Amino acid sequence: MTSHWSTPVSSTCATILIWTIWSVRHVFRNLDPAHTKKIKRGTSMKKLSTAVAVAVMTFGSLAAQAEDASCSTVKMADPGWSDIGATNAIASVVLEGLGYKAKVDTLAVPIAYGGLKDGKLDVFLGNWMPAQQGFHDKFVATGDVTQLARNLEGTEFTLAVPDYVWDAGVHDFADLNKFADKFDQKIYGIGSGAPANLSLQEIIKKNEFDLGKWKLVESSETAMLAEVNRNVKRKAFVVFLGWTPHPMNVQIKGMHYLKGGEKYFGDTGSVFTLTRKGYAQACPNVGKLLTNLSFTLDMENSIMAEVANNKVSNSATARAWIKANPAVLDTWLGGVKTIDGKDGLAAVKARL
């Protein structure tokens, strides 16, 4: 795959730069002794300073707003996770209020990273760390993908069990194999290729916690939770990948996270916004928004719960949440303009 943009400096910026250089050269030409015999020295220098300042400020102002034509559509990835569905919806509502088009494609995590590297994708809001450390080392640390900003703190992502399994004595990864028969030696994970699944496969391969004979069952988030709920109804032992923020923390009664897996999953983590290399320079206005954009556990849990409980779309729920909590826009839209250079905050509020 090849990138759909060729240079971080847009043609508009180049035009502005050429105009600025011409303006400054024009000022110098007019200050040539042959053209300034009747102009006082102080006046000439004052005009020079003023003209140069105006030219530079004009270039800085316009260049900050100028974006490549491809910036009008922001291409984002959704791995099929409820939390990223919520944050993509929030970002889309704001982007559309600014006059941009948001295009969200459902892509597995490895495909999303590859798309960012190859320039076919612009943004991924789901860089869970440290769960995605392997992908970070392969793509971000090498400079092929840019980690733009932290968008969420205080996350948790590891194996979990329902209350009756916890009460039976399963509190740690090391406790699982003590009840191998009851678990049918199965761990329920998410979609194939997900970093968390890769960590679990490594645990099994290395026989960590005596789990060498266990099997990882991979499926979509929805399918995994359906299987978990079937087991919970029967009070059958089940262990699965859990994380917060997510409605499962309320829907699965007495859900508990296991200790012992910190080597692979960390303790508490963060989520970061990734972009293709050079995106914030090619699209500075969108880049500013993405840098500003941050979420909270309560915000995401509220939106996801509404979607799950009332069967409404992420988009409608995100729009309603922002409308009910407009103060977040003051931070998100600081220094952000509409696609045509107008007041971003006023435009988004009007759109809502």
mmCIF file of C-alpha atoms in Angstrom:
data_model
loop_
_atom_site.group_PDB
_atom_site.id
_atom_site.type_symbol
_atom_site.label_atom_id
_atom_site.label_comp_id
_atom_site.label_asym_id
_atom_site.label_seq_id
_atom_site.Cartn_x
_atom_site.Cartn_y
_atom_site.Cartn_z
ATOM 1 C CA MET A 1 0.000 0.000 0.000
ATOM 2 C CA THR A 2 1.159 3.533 -0.666
ATOM 3 C CA SER A 3 0.367 6.720 1.167
ATOM 4 C CA HIS A 4 -2.449 8.898 -0.190
ATOM 5 C CA TRP A 5 -0.533 12.044 0.719
ATOM 6 C CA SER A 6 2.862 12.980 -0.607
ATOM 7 C CA THR A 7 4.182 15.738 1.642
ATOM 8 C CA PRO A 8 3.383 17.211 5.083
ATOM 9 C CA VAL A 9 3.428 20.711 3.573
ATOM 10 C CA SER A 10 0.178 21.335 1.721
ATOM 11 C CA SER A 11 -0.018 23.177 -1.572
ATOM 12 C CA THR A 12 -1.961 25.913 0.213
ATOM 13 C CA CYS A 13 0.851 26.419 2.720
ATOM 14 C CA ALA A 14 3.365 26.533 -0.130
ATOM 15 C CA THR A 15 1.334 29.230 -1.878
ATOM 16 C CA ILE A 16 1.162 31.305 1.305
ATOM 17 C CA LEU A 17 4.899 30.922 1.852
ATOM 18 C CA ILE A 18 5.656 32.094 -1.699
ATOM 19 C CA TRP A 19 3.361 35.100 -1.205
ATOM 20 C CA THR A 20 5.104 35.975 2.053
ATOM 21 C CA ILE A 21 8.569 35.789 0.496
ATOM 22 C CA TRP A 22 7.416 37.956 -2.422
ATOM 23 C CA SER A 23 5.957 40.516 -0.004
ATOM 24 C CA VAL A 24 9.161 40.802 1.986
ATOM 25 C CA ARG A 25 11.278 41.039 -1.181
ATOM 26 C CA HIS A 26 8.948 43.755 -2.453
ATOM 27 C CA VAL A 27 9.505 45.736 0.745
ATOM 28 C CA PHE A 28 13.281 45.422 0.430
ATOM 29 C CA ARG A 29 13.146 46.501 -3.215
ATOM 30 C CA ASN A 30 11.209 49.627 -2.283
ATOM 31 C CA LEU A 31 13.807 50.418 0.345
ATOM 32 C CA ASP A 32 16.616 50.480 -2.222
ATOM 33 C CA PRO A 33 18.299 53.942 -2.175
ATOM 34 C CA ALA A 34 17.217 54.486 -5.764
ATOM 35 C CA HIS A 35 13.594 54.293 -4.667
ATOM 36 C CA THR A 36 13.759 55.946 -1.255
ATOM 37 C CA LYS A 37 15.558 59.223 -1.753
ATOM 38 C CA LYS A 38 12.644 61.188 -0.324
ATOM 39 C CA ILE A 39 11.961 58.794 2.581
ATOM 40 C CA LYS A 40 13.578 59.295 5.941
ATOM 41 C CA ARG A 41 15.784 56.498 7.237
ATOM 42 C CA GLY A 42 13.665 55.965 10.359
ATOM 43 C CA THR A 43 10.474 55.853 8.336
ATOM 44 C CA SER A 44 11.986 53.279 5.975
ATOM 45 C CA MET A 45 13.051 50.982 8.814
ATOM 46 C CA LYS A 46 9.677 51.354 10.486
ATOM 47 C CA LYS A 47 7.910 50.400 7.267
ATOM 48 C CA LEU A 48 10.263 47.473 6.841
ATOM 49 C CA SER A 49 9.621 46.195 10.359
ATOM 50 C CA THR A 50 5.873 46.606 10.019
ATOM 51 C CA ALA A 51 5.690 44.970 6.605
ATOM 52 C CA VAL A 52 7.832 42.015 7.618
ATOM 53 C CA ALA A 53 5.836 41.544 10.829
ATOM 54 C CA VAL A 54 2.533 41.632 8.960
ATOM 55 C CA ALA A 55 3.806 39.207 6.338
ATOM 56 C CA VAL A 56 5.131 36.756 8.919
ATOM 57 C CA MET A 57 1.972 36.933 11.043
ATOM 58 C CA THR A 58 -0.185 36.462 7.973
ATOM 59 C CA PHE A 59 1.797 33.423 6.937
ATOM 60 C CA GLY A 60 1.691 31.977 10.453
ATOM 61 C CA SER A 61 -2.051 32.519 10.795
ATOM 62 C CA LEU A 62 -3.004 31.202 7.385
ATOM 63 C CA ALA A 63 -0.541 28.317 7.432
ATOM 64 C CA ALA A 64 -1.932 27.186 10.777
ATOM 65 C CA GLN A 65 -5.344 26.894 9.181
ATOM 66 C CA ALA A 66 -4.200 25.535 5.817
ATOM 67 C CA GLU A 67 -4.586 21.809 5.381
ATOM 68 C CA ASP A 68 -4.054 19.336 2.602
ATOM 69 C CA ALA A 69 -7.203 18.524 0.612
ATOM 70 C CA SER A 70 -7.148 14.953 1.957
ATOM 71 C CA CYS A 71 -7.680 16.325 5.490
ATOM 72 C CA SER A 72 -11.372 16.944 4.786
ATOM 73 C CA THR A 73 -12.059 13.246 5.419
ATOM 74 C CA VAL A 74 -10.653 11.759 8.628
ATOM 75 C CA LYS A 75 -10.158 7.992 8.348
ATOM 76 C CA MET A 76 -10.443 6.163 11.664
ATOM 77 C CA ALA A 77 -10.300 2.515 12.774
ATOM 78 C CA ASP A 78 -12.692 0.580 15.014
ATOM 79 C CA PRO A 79 -11.562 -2.895 16.150
ATOM 80 C CA GLY A 80 -15.133 -3.711 17.182
ATOM 81 C CA TRP A 81 -14.701 -2.707 20.825
ATOM 82 C CA SER A 82 -17.491 -0.886 22.639
ATOM 83 C CA ASP A 83 -15.180 1.748 24.121
ATOM 84 C CA ILE A 84 -13.621 2.666 20.785
ATOM 85 C CA GLY A 85 -17.078 2.701 19.227
ATOM 86 C CA ALA A 86 -17.974 5.344 21.816
ATOM 87 C CA THR A 87 -14.831 7.460 21.395
ATOM 88 C CA ASN A 88 -14.980 7.262 17.597
ATOM 89 C CA ALA A 89 -18.573 8.493 17.809
ATOM 90 C CA ILE A 90 -17.571 11.418 20.033
ATOM 91 C CA ALA A 91 -14.752 12.388 17.674
ATOM 92 C CA SER A 92 -17.050 12.043 14.658
ATOM 93 C CA VAL A 93 -19.721 14.322 16.131
ATOM 94 C CA VAL A 94 -17.130 17.031 16.802
ATOM 95 C CA LEU A 95 -15.396 16.624 13.433
ATOM 96 C CA GLU A 96 -18.685 16.857 11.556
ATOM 97 C CA GLY A 97 -19.584 19.978 13.527
ATOM 98 C CA LEU A 98 -16.350 21.489 12.228
ATOM 99 C CA GLY A 99 -17.213 20.602 8.640
ATOM 100 C CA TYR A 100 -15.086 17.472 8.267
ATOM 101 C CA LYS A 101 -16.246 14.004 7.265
ATOM 102 C CA ALA A 102 -15.426 11.106 9.589
ATOM 103 C CA LYS A 103 -14.973 7.689 7.975
ATOM 104 C CA VAL A 104 -14.775 4.748 10.380
ATOM 105 C CA ASP A 105 -13.707 1.297 9.184
ATOM 106 C CA THR A 106 -13.947 -1.885 11.255
ATOM 107 C CA LEU A 107 -10.399 -3.245 11.324
ATOM 108 C CA ALA A 108 -8.553 -5.748 13.508
ATOM 109 C CA VAL A 109 -5.785 -4.151 15.543
ATOM 110 C CA PRO A 110 -2.891 -5.489 13.406
ATOM 111 C CA ILE A 111 -4.614 -4.192 10.257
ATOM 112 C CA ALA A 112 -5.163 -0.788 11.893
ATOM 113 C CA TYR A 113 -1.465 -0.441 12.719
ATOM 114 C CA GLY A 114 -0.528 -1.511 9.202
ATOM 115 C CA GLY A 115 -2.965 1.018 7.756
ATOM 116 C CA LEU A 116 -1.431 3.807 9.826
ATOM 117 C CA LYS A 117 2.059 2.818 8.741
ATOM 118 C CA ASP A 118 1.091 2.727 5.063
ATOM 119 C CA GLY A 119 -0.864 5.992 5.194
ATOM 120 C CA LYS A 120 -4.213 4.389 4.361
ATOM 121 C CA LEU A 121 -5.584 5.247 7.807
ATOM 122 C CA ASP A 122 -5.349 8.550 9.674
ATOM 123 C CA VAL A 123 -6.335 7.913 13.286
ATOM 124 C CA PHE A 124 -6.708 5.110 15.845
ATOM 125 C CA LEU A 125 -8.094 6.095 19.250
ATOM 126 C CA GLY A 126 -7.564 2.633 20.786
ATOM 127 C CA ASN A 127 -3.869 2.312 21.605
ATOM 128 C CA TRP A 128 -4.336 0.512 24.944
ATOM 129 C CA MET A 129 -1.080 0.449 26.880
ATOM 130 C CA PRO A 130 0.664 -1.602 28.113
ATOM 131 C CA ALA A 131 -1.537 -4.280 26.491
ATOM 132 C CA GLN A 132 -0.321 -3.220 23.019
ATOM 133 C CA GLN A 133 3.348 -2.969 23.957
ATOM 134 C CA GLY A 134 4.367 -5.363 21.188
ATOM 135 C CA PHE A 135 2.662 -3.245 18.531
ATOM 136 C CA HIS A 136 4.107 -0.107 20.113
ATOM 137 C CA ASP A 137 7.620 -1.513 19.795
ATOM 138 C CA LYS A 138 7.055 -2.556 16.183
ATOM 139 C CA PHE A 139 5.314 0.556 14.868
ATOM 140 C CA VAL A 140 5.536 3.529 17.261
ATOM 141 C CA ALA A 141 9.039 3.102 18.654
ATOM 142 C CA THR A 142 10.378 2.748 15.100
ATOM 143 C CA GLY A 143 8.764 6.035 14.036
ATOM 144 C CA ASP A 144 6.415 4.451 11.493
ATOM 145 C CA VAL A 145 3.329 5.491 13.502
ATOM 146 C CA THR A 146 2.912 8.540 15.760
ATOM 147 C CA GLN A 147 1.588 8.347 19.317
ATOM 148 C CA LEU A 148 -0.054 11.771 19.434
ATOM 149 C CA ALA A 149 -1.656 12.072 22.875
ATOM 150 C CA ARG A 150 -3.029 10.207 25.877
ATOM 151 C CA ASN A 151 -6.838 10.181 25.685
ATOM 152 C CA LEU A 152 -7.774 8.091 28.750
ATOM 153 C CA GLU A 153 -6.205 7.184 32.096
ATOM 154 C CA GLY A 154 -6.961 4.584 34.763
ATOM 155 C CA THR A 155 -7.873 1.664 32.524
ATOM 156 C CA GLU A 156 -7.729 -1.976 33.539
ATOM 157 C CA PHE A 157 -7.375 -4.875 31.111
ATOM 158 C CA THR A 158 -6.721 -8.453 32.204
ATOM 159 C CA LEU A 159 -8.461 -11.757 32.944
ATOM 160 C CA ALA A 160 -11.664 -11.583 34.963
ATOM 161 C CA VAL A 161 -14.162 -13.915 36.631
ATOM 162 C CA PRO A 162 -17.724 -13.564 38.000
ATOM 163 C CA ASP A 163 -18.380 -13.344 41.740
ATOM 164 C CA TYR A 164 -19.115 -17.043 42.418
ATOM 165 C CA VAL A 165 -15.785 -18.044 40.819
ATOM 166 C CA TRP A 166 -13.997 -15.404 42.877
ATOM 167 C CA ASP A 167 -15.713 -16.658 46.026
ATOM 168 C CA ALA A 168 -14.507 -20.178 45.230
ATOM 169 C CA GLY A 169 -10.915 -18.950 45.562
ATOM 170 C CA VAL A 170 -9.878 -17.816 42.083
ATOM 171 C CA HIS A 171 -8.145 -14.479 42.743
ATOM 172 C CA ASP A 172 -4.949 -14.852 40.724
ATOM 173 C CA PHE A 173 -3.705 -16.283 37.424
ATOM 174 C CA ALA A 174 -1.950 -18.913 39.536
ATOM 175 C CA ASP A 175 -5.320 -20.103 40.902
ATOM 176 C CA LEU A 176 -6.812 -20.980 37.514
ATOM 177 C CA ASN A 177 -5.231 -24.388 37.001
ATOM 178 C CA LYS A 178 -6.393 -25.521 40.447
ATOM 179 C CA PHE A 179 -9.884 -25.539 38.923
ATOM 180 C CA ALA A 180 -8.847 -26.661 35.416
ATOM 181 C CA ASP A 181 -11.679 -29.176 35.045
ATOM 182 C CA LYS A 182 -14.358 -26.690 36.092
ATOM 183 C CA PHE A 183 -13.046 -24.164 33.567
ATOM 184 C CA ASP A 184 -12.755 -26.891 30.914
ATOM 185 C CA GLN A 185 -9.252 -25.444 30.470
ATOM 186 C CA LYS A 186 -10.644 -22.592 28.374
ATOM 187 C CA ILE A 187 -9.967 -18.867 28.441
ATOM 188 C CA TYR A 188 -12.362 -16.683 26.452
ATOM 189 C CA GLY A 189 -10.630 -13.915 24.542
ATOM 190 C CA ILE A 190 -11.554 -11.338 21.923
ATOM 191 C CA GLY A 191 -10.894 -11.077 18.182
ATOM 192 C CA SER A 192 -8.004 -12.927 16.578
ATOM 193 C CA GLY A 193 -4.810 -10.889 16.457
ATOM 194 C CA ALA A 194 -5.733 -8.663 19.403
ATOM 195 C CA PRO A 195 -2.656 -7.841 21.524
ATOM 196 C CA ALA A 196 -4.299 -9.243 24.669
ATOM 197 C CA ASN A 197 -4.886 -12.543 22.877
ATOM 198 C CA LEU A 198 -1.245 -12.635 21.832
ATOM 199 C CA SER A 199 -0.248 -12.186 25.477
ATOM 200 C CA LEU A 200 -2.518 -15.041 26.534
ATOM 201 C CA GLN A 201 -1.117 -17.267 23.792
ATOM 202 C CA GLU A 202 2.385 -16.495 25.038
ATOM 203 C CA ILE A 203 1.360 -17.421 28.587
ATOM 204 C CA ILE A 204 -0.002 -20.748 27.326
ATOM 205 C CA LYS A 205 3.033 -21.413 25.119
ATOM 206 C CA LYS A 206 5.440 -20.783 28.011
ATOM 207 C CA ASN A 207 3.269 -22.769 30.439
ATOM 208 C CA GLU A 208 3.130 -19.763 32.745
ATOM 209 C CA PHE A 209 0.902 -20.379 35.799
ATOM 210 C CA ASP A 210 0.690 -24.065 34.663
ATOM 211 C CA LEU A 211 -1.641 -23.044 31.824
ATOM 212 C CA GLY A 212 0.284 -24.895 29.103
ATOM 213 C CA LYS A 213 -2.595 -27.267 28.345
ATOM 214 C CA TRP A 214 -5.255 -24.576 28.295
ATOM 215 C CA LYS A 215 -6.945 -23.246 25.162
ATOM 216 C CA LEU A 216 -7.688 -19.661 24.171
ATOM 217 C CA VAL A 217 -11.115 -19.292 22.552
ATOM 218 C CA GLU A 218 -11.006 -16.295 20.196
ATOM 219 C CA SER A 219 -14.139 -14.471 19.068
ATOM 220 C CA SER A 220 -15.608 -11.000 18.758
ATOM 221 C CA GLU A 221 -16.255 -8.969 21.894
ATOM 222 C CA THR A 222 -19.999 -9.549 21.471
ATOM 223 C CA ALA A 223 -19.616 -13.309 21.062
ATOM 224 C CA MET A 224 -17.259 -13.540 24.038
ATOM 225 C CA LEU A 225 -19.675 -11.705 26.323
ATOM 226 C CA ALA A 226 -22.594 -13.823 25.111
ATOM 227 C CA GLU A 227 -20.644 -16.953 26.073
ATOM 228 C CA VAL A 228 -19.736 -15.458 29.449
ATOM 229 C CA ASN A 229 -23.376 -14.591 30.161
ATOM 230 C CA ARG A 230 -24.500 -18.114 29.260
ATOM 231 C CA ASN A 231 -22.028 -19.506 31.771
ATOM 232 C CA VAL A 232 -23.022 -16.980 34.432
ATOM 233 C CA LYS A 233 -26.686 -17.978 34.135
ATOM 234 C CA ARG A 234 -25.700 -21.595 34.813
ATOM 235 C CA LYS A 235 -23.200 -20.620 37.519
ATOM 236 C CA ALA A 236 -20.568 -22.416 35.454
ATOM 237 C CA PHE A 237 -16.907 -21.503 35.885
ATOM 238 C CA VAL A 238 -15.690 -19.072 33.246
ATOM 239 C CA VAL A 239 -12.610 -16.860 32.857
ATOM 240 C CA PHE A 240 -12.445 -14.169 30.206
ATOM 241 C CA LEU A 241 -10.755 -10.968 29.111
ATOM 242 C CA GLY A 242 -12.266 -8.024 30.935
ATOM 243 C CA TRP A 243 -11.561 -4.326 30.836
ATOM 244 C CA THR A 244 -12.748 -0.975 32.048
ATOM 245 C CA PRO A 245 -14.321 1.207 30.796
ATOM 246 C CA HIS A 246 -17.028 -1.183 29.584
ATOM 247 C CA PRO A 247 -20.652 -1.960 30.563
ATOM 248 C CA MET A 248 -19.623 -5.540 31.393
ATOM 249 C CA ASN A 249 -18.376 -4.229 34.737
ATOM 250 C CA VAL A 250 -22.004 -3.598 35.698
ATOM 251 C CA GLN A 251 -23.748 -6.242 33.611
ATOM 252 C CA ILE A 252 -21.702 -9.163 34.963
ATOM 253 C CA LYS A 253 -22.621 -9.321 38.620
ATOM 254 C CA GLY A 254 -19.663 -9.132 40.983
ATOM 255 C CA MET A 255 -17.066 -9.186 38.217
ATOM 256 C CA HIS A 256 -13.503 -9.334 39.575
ATOM 257 C CA TYR A 257 -10.110 -8.837 37.895
ATOM 258 C CA LEU A 258 -7.411 -11.411 38.594
ATOM 259 C CA LYS A 259 -3.983 -10.509 39.915
ATOM 260 C CA GLY A 260 -0.715 -12.024 38.749
ATOM 261 C CA GLY A 261 -0.780 -11.061 35.082
ATOM 262 C CA GLU A 262 0.884 -7.659 35.475
ATOM 263 C CA LYS A 263 3.934 -8.817 33.500
ATOM 264 C CA TYR A 264 1.708 -9.125 30.447
ATOM 265 C CA PHE A 265 -1.141 -6.704 31.113
ATOM 266 C CA GLY A 266 0.294 -4.142 33.508
ATOM 267 C CA ASP A 267 -1.544 -2.865 36.582
ATOM 268 C CA THR A 268 -3.573 0.141 35.487
ATOM 269 C CA GLY A 269 -3.012 1.610 32.078
ATOM 270 C CA SER A 270 -3.792 4.347 29.596
ATOM 271 C CA VAL A 271 -5.194 4.685 26.099
ATOM 272 C CA PHE A 272 -3.441 6.802 23.474
ATOM 273 C CA THR A 273 -4.379 8.375 20.158
ATOM 274 C CA LEU A 274 -2.285 7.207 17.216
ATOM 275 C CA THR A 275 -1.955 8.857 13.817
ATOM 276 C CA ARG A 276 -0.124 8.126 10.628
ATOM 277 C CA LYS A 277 3.342 9.665 10.482
ATOM 278 C CA GLY A 278 3.215 13.378 9.706
ATOM 279 C CA TYR A 279 -0.567 13.633 10.000
ATOM 280 C CA ALA A 280 -0.583 16.435 12.585
ATOM 281 C CA GLN A 281 1.695 18.473 10.314
ATOM 282 C CA ALA A 282 -0.296 17.792 7.141
ATOM 283 C CA CYS A 283 -3.610 18.392 8.931
ATOM 284 C CA PRO A 284 -2.746 20.785 11.790
ATOM 285 C CA ASN A 285 -6.319 21.744 12.658
ATOM 286 C CA VAL A 286 -7.479 18.136 13.026
ATOM 287 C CA GLY A 287 -4.179 17.384 14.748
ATOM 288 C CA LYS A 288 -4.916 20.081 17.328
ATOM 289 C CA LEU A 289 -8.363 18.607 17.993
ATOM 290 C CA LEU A 290 -6.951 15.096 18.393
ATOM 291 C CA THR A 291 -4.280 16.400 20.766
ATOM 292 C CA ASN A 292 -6.974 18.096 22.870
ATOM 293 C CA LEU A 293 -9.398 15.179 22.788
ATOM 294 C CA SER A 294 -9.459 13.279 26.091
ATOM 295 C CA PHE A 295 -12.084 11.163 27.815
ATOM 296 C CA THR A 296 -12.938 9.878 31.294
ATOM 297 C CA LEU A 297 -14.012 6.471 32.555
ATOM 298 C CA ASP A 298 -17.385 7.869 33.630
ATOM 299 C CA MET A 299 -17.953 9.484 30.231
ATOM 300 C CA GLU A 300 -17.238 6.318 28.284
ATOM 301 C CA ASN A 301 -19.125 4.053 30.688
ATOM 302 C CA SER A 302 -22.168 6.324 30.479
ATOM 303 C CA ILE A 303 -22.231 6.296 26.676
ATOM 304 C CA MET A 304 -21.589 2.559 26.390
ATOM 305 C CA ALA A 305 -24.246 1.702 28.971
ATOM 306 C CA GLU A 306 -26.824 3.812 27.120
ATOM 307 C CA VAL A 307 -25.986 2.071 23.843
ATOM 308 C CA ALA A 308 -26.099 -1.398 25.401
ATOM 309 C CA ASN A 309 -29.198 -0.936 27.548
ATOM 310 C CA ASN A 310 -31.402 1.080 25.201
ATOM 311 C CA LYS A 311 -30.213 -0.236 21.823
ATOM 312 C CA VAL A 312 -29.420 3.215 20.443
ATOM 313 C CA SER A 313 -26.542 4.108 18.142
ATOM 314 C CA ASN A 314 -23.148 5.299 19.327
ATOM 315 C CA SER A 315 -23.560 8.422 17.224
ATOM 316 C CA ALA A 316 -26.913 9.432 18.718
ATOM 317 C CA THR A 317 -25.715 8.677 22.242
ATOM 318 C CA ALA A 318 -22.459 10.603 21.817
ATOM 319 C CA ARG A 319 -24.325 13.602 20.420
ATOM 320 C CA ALA A 320 -26.794 13.550 23.339
ATOM 321 C CA TRP A 321 -23.978 13.221 25.887
ATOM 322 C CA ILE A 322 -22.038 16.181 24.462
ATOM 323 C CA LYS A 323 -25.216 18.254 24.285
ATOM 324 C CA ALA A 324 -25.849 17.518 27.974
ATOM 325 C CA ASN A 325 -22.201 18.214 28.896
ATOM 326 C CA PRO A 326 -21.143 21.112 26.621
ATOM 327 C CA ALA A 327 -18.322 22.249 28.925
ATOM 328 C CA VAL A 328 -16.069 19.511 27.498
ATOM 329 C CA LEU A 329 -16.058 21.373 24.188
ATOM 330 C CA ASP A 330 -14.191 24.314 25.719
ATOM 331 C CA THR A 331 -11.143 22.088 26.207
ATOM 332 C CA TRP A 332 -11.511 19.950 23.100
ATOM 333 C CA LEU A 333 -11.896 22.933 20.770
ATOM 334 C CA GLY A 334 -9.262 25.245 22.218
ATOM 335 C CA GLY A 335 -7.346 26.625 19.230
ATOM 336 C CA VAL A 336 -9.437 24.587 16.776
ATOM 337 C CA LYS A 337 -11.166 26.142 13.759
ATOM 338 C CA THR A 338 -13.822 24.897 11.364
ATOM 339 C CA ILE A 339 -12.616 23.461 8.080
ATOM 340 C CA ASP A 340 -13.035 26.914 6.514
ATOM 341 C CA GLY A 341 -11.226 28.780 9.309
ATOM 342 C CA LYS A 342 -14.144 29.977 11.465
ATOM 343 C CA ASP A 343 -14.713 29.680 15.221
ATOM 344 C CA GLY A 344 -14.769 25.941 15.943
ATOM 345 C CA LEU A 345 -16.472 26.097 19.339
ATOM 346 C CA ALA A 346 -19.343 28.231 18.074
ATOM 347 C CA ALA A 347 -19.817 26.008 15.028
ATOM 348 C CA VAL A 348 -20.002 22.742 16.971
ATOM 349 C CA LYS A 349 -22.366 24.185 19.578
ATOM 350 C CA ALA A 350 -24.598 25.511 16.798
ATOM 351 C CA ARG A 351 -24.562 22.111 15.089
ATOM 352 C CA LEU A 352 -25.646 20.410 18.317
#
